[in-house]
Coordinates of C-alpha atoms in Angstrom, one line a residue:
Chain O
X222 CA -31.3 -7.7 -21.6
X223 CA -27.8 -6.8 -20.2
X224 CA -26.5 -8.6 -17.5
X225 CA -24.6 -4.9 -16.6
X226 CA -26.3 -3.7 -14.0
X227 CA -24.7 0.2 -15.0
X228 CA -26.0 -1.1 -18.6
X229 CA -29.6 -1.6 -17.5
X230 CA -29.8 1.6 -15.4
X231 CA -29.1 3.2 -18.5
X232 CA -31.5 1.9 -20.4
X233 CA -33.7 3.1 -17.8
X234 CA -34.1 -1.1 -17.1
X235 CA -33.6 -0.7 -13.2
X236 CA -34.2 2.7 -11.6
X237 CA -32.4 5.0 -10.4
X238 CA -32.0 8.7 -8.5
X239 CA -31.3 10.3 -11.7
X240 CA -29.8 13.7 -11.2
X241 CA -28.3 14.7 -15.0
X242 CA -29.0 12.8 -18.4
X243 CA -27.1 13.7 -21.7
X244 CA -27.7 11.1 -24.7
X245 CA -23.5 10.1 -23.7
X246 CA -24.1 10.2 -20.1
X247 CA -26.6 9.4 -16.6
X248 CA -25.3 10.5 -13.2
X249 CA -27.4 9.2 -10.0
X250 CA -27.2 9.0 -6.8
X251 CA -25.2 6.1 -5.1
X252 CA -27.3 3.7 -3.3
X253 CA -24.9 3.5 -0.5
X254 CA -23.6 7.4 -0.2
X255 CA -20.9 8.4 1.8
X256 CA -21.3 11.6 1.5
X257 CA -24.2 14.3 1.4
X258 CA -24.1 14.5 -2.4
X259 CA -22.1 11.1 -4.0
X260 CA -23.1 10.6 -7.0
X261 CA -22.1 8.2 -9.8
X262 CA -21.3 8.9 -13.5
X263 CA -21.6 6.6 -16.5
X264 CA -21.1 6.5 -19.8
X265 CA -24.2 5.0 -21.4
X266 CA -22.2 2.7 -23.7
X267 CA -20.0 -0.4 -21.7
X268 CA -16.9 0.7 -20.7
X269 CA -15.2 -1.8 -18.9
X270 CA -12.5 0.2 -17.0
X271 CA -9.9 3.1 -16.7
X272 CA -7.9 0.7 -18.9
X273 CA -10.8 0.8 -21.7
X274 CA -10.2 4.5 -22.4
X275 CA -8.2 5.4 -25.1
X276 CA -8.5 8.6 -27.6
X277 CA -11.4 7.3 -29.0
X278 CA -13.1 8.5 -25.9
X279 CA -11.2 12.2 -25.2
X280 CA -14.9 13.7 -26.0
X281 CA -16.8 11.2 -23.6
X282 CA -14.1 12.4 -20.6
X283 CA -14.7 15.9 -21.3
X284 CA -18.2 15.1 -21.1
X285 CA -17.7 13.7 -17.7
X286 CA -15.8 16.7 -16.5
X287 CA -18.4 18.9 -17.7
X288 CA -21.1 17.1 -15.9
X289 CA -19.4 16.8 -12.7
X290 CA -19.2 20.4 -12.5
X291 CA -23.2 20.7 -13.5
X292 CA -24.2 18.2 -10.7
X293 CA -21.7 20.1 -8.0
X294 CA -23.2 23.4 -9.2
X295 CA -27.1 21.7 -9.0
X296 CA -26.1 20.4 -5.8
X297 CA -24.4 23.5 -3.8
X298 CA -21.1 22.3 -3.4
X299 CA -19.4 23.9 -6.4
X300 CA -17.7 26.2 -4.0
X301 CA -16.8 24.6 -1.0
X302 CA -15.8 21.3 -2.9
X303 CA -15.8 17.8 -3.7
X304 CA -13.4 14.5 -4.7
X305 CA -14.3 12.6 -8.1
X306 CA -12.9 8.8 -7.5
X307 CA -12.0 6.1 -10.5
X308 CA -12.0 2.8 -9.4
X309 CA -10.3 0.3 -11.3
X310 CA -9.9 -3.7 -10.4
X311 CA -10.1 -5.3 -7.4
X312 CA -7.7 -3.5 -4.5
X313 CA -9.6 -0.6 -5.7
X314 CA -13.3 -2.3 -4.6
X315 CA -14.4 -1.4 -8.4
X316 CA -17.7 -3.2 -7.8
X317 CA -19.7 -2.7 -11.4
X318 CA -17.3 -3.8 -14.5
X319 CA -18.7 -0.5 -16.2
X320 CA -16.6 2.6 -15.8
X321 CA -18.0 4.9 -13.2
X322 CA -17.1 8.3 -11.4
X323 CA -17.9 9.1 -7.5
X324 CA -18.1 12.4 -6.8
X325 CA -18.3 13.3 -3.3
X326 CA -19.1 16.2 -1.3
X327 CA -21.3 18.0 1.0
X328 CA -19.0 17.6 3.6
X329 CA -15.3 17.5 4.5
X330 CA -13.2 14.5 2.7
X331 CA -10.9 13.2 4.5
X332 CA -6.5 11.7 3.7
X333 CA -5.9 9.1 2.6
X334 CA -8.5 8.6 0.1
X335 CA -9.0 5.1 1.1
Chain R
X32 CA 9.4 31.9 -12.1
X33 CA 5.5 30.4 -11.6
X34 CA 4.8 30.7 -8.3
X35 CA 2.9 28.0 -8.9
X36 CA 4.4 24.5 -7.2
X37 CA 3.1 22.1 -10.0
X38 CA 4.0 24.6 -12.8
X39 CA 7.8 24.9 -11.3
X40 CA 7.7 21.2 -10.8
X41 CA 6.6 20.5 -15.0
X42 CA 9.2 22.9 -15.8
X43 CA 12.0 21.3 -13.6
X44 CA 12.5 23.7 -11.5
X45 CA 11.8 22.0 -8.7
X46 CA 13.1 18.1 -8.4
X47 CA 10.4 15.1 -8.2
X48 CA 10.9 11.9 -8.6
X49 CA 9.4 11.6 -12.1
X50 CA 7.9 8.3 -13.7
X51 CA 6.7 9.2 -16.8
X52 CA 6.6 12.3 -19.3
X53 CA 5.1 13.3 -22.5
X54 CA 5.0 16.9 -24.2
X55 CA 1.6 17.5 -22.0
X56 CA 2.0 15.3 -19.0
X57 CA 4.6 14.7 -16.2
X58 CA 3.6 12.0 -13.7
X59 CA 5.5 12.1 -10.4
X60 CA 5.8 10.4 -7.1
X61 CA 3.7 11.9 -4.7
X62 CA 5.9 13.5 -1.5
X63 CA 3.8 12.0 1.1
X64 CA 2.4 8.6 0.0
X65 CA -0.5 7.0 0.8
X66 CA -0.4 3.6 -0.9
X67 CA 3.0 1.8 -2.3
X68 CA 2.3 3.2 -5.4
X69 CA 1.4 6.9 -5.1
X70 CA 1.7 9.0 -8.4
X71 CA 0.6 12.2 -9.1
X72 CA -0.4 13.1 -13.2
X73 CA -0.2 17.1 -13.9
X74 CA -0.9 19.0 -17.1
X75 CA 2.3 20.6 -17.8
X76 CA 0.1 23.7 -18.3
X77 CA -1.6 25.7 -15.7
X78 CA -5.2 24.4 -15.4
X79 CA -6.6 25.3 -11.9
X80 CA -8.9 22.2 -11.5
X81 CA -12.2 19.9 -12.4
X82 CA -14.5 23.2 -13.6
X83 CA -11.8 24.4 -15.2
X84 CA -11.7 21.6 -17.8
X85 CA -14.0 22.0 -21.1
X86 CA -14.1 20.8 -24.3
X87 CA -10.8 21.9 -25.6
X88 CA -9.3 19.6 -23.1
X89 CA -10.7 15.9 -24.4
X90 CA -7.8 14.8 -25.8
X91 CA -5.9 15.5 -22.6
X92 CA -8.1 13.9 -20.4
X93 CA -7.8 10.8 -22.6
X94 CA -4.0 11.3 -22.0
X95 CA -4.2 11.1 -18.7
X96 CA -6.1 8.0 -18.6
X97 CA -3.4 6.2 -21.0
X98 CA -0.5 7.6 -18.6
X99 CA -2.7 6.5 -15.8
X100 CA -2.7 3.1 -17.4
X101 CA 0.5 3.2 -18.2
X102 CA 2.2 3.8 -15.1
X103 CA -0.3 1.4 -13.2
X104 CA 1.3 -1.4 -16.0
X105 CA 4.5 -0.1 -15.0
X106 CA 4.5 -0.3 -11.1
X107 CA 3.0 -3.8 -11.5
X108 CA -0.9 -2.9 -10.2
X109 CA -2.7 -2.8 -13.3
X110 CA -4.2 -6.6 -12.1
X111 CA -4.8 -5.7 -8.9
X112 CA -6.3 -2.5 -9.2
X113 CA -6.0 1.1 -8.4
X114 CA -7.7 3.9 -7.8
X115 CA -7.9 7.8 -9.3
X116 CA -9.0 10.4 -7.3
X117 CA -9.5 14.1 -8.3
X118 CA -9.8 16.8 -5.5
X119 CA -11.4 20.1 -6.1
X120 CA -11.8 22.9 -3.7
X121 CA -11.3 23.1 -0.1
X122 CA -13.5 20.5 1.3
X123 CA -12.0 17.7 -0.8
X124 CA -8.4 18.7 0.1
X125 CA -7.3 20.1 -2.6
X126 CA -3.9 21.4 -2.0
X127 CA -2.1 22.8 -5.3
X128 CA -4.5 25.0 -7.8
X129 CA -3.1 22.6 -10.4
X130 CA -5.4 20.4 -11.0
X131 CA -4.0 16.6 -10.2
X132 CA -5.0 13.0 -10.6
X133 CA -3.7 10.7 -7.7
X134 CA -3.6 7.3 -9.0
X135 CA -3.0 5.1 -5.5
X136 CA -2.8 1.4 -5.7
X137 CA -0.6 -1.3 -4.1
X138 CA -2.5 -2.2 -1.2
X139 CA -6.1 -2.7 -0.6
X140 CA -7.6 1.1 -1.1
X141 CA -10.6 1.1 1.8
X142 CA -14.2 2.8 1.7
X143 CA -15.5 5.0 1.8
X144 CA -12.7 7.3 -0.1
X145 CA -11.7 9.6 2.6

């Protein structure tokens, strides 16, 4: 068993508020949202970081892009918007070593992000 | 002459204070910066935002993430951490219909992001 948490909720280990599945990708909703809609999106295989991606995963990140438009669409807020967030290391609060995208809306974000 | 601001700015038209460049990217300090480091990453071509992004745009998106990391590696933040963020639409902020990554690092980023 992974010790990944992001690992085990896609392997459907620990559960989760799943709102899309593809066999690359699971997006669910944050346990701590700070937003009306903030969900998270992972790649199913470990991916460390933003520092992990290389060309080898250009189809995986067109992947993501696609499904954050799906899940804004699903969720009402294609229109009026919403902020996708990438993490990466520790002044960033990345808090799961498994690459994930936020994306926020539902209401308006505000500046600075952070 | 784009009337587009980010289109002007990848065509040099209009100055920025540019810290990298490849045939498809131009990353360039942002005007108003939020975080020591501050960078914004811009297709050189037009590309409105997030739902605007498909297939044909993998291996772009993968270039972004390598200038991301490479321009974190530069400003000296790739150990401590940074963060991207990607606004689309009004309620996220989004203030040029060229679609931008913000990669912010430097300090301690804060949460929730905006």
């Amino acid at each position: 068993m992974s010790a990944c948490l992001f690992c085990r909720i896609a392997a459907h280990e620990v559960p989760a508020q799943i709102v899309a599945e593809t066999p690359e990708l699971l997006a669910f909703t944050d346990i701590n949202p700070q937003a009306p809609t903030h969900v998270l999106i992972i790649p199913k295989r470990h991916l460390g970081g933003v520092p992990d991606l290389t060309d080898e995963h250009a189809g995986l990140l067109a992947h993501v892009m696609r499904v954050a438009t799906h899940v804004a669409q699903a969720s009402g807020i294609a229109a009026s918007g919403f902020r996708l967030v990438v993490n990466s290391g520790p002044d960033a609060g990345q808090s799961v070593a498994h690459v994930h995208w936020h994306l926020l809306g539902g209401r308006r974000m505000a500046w600075p992000p952070g």
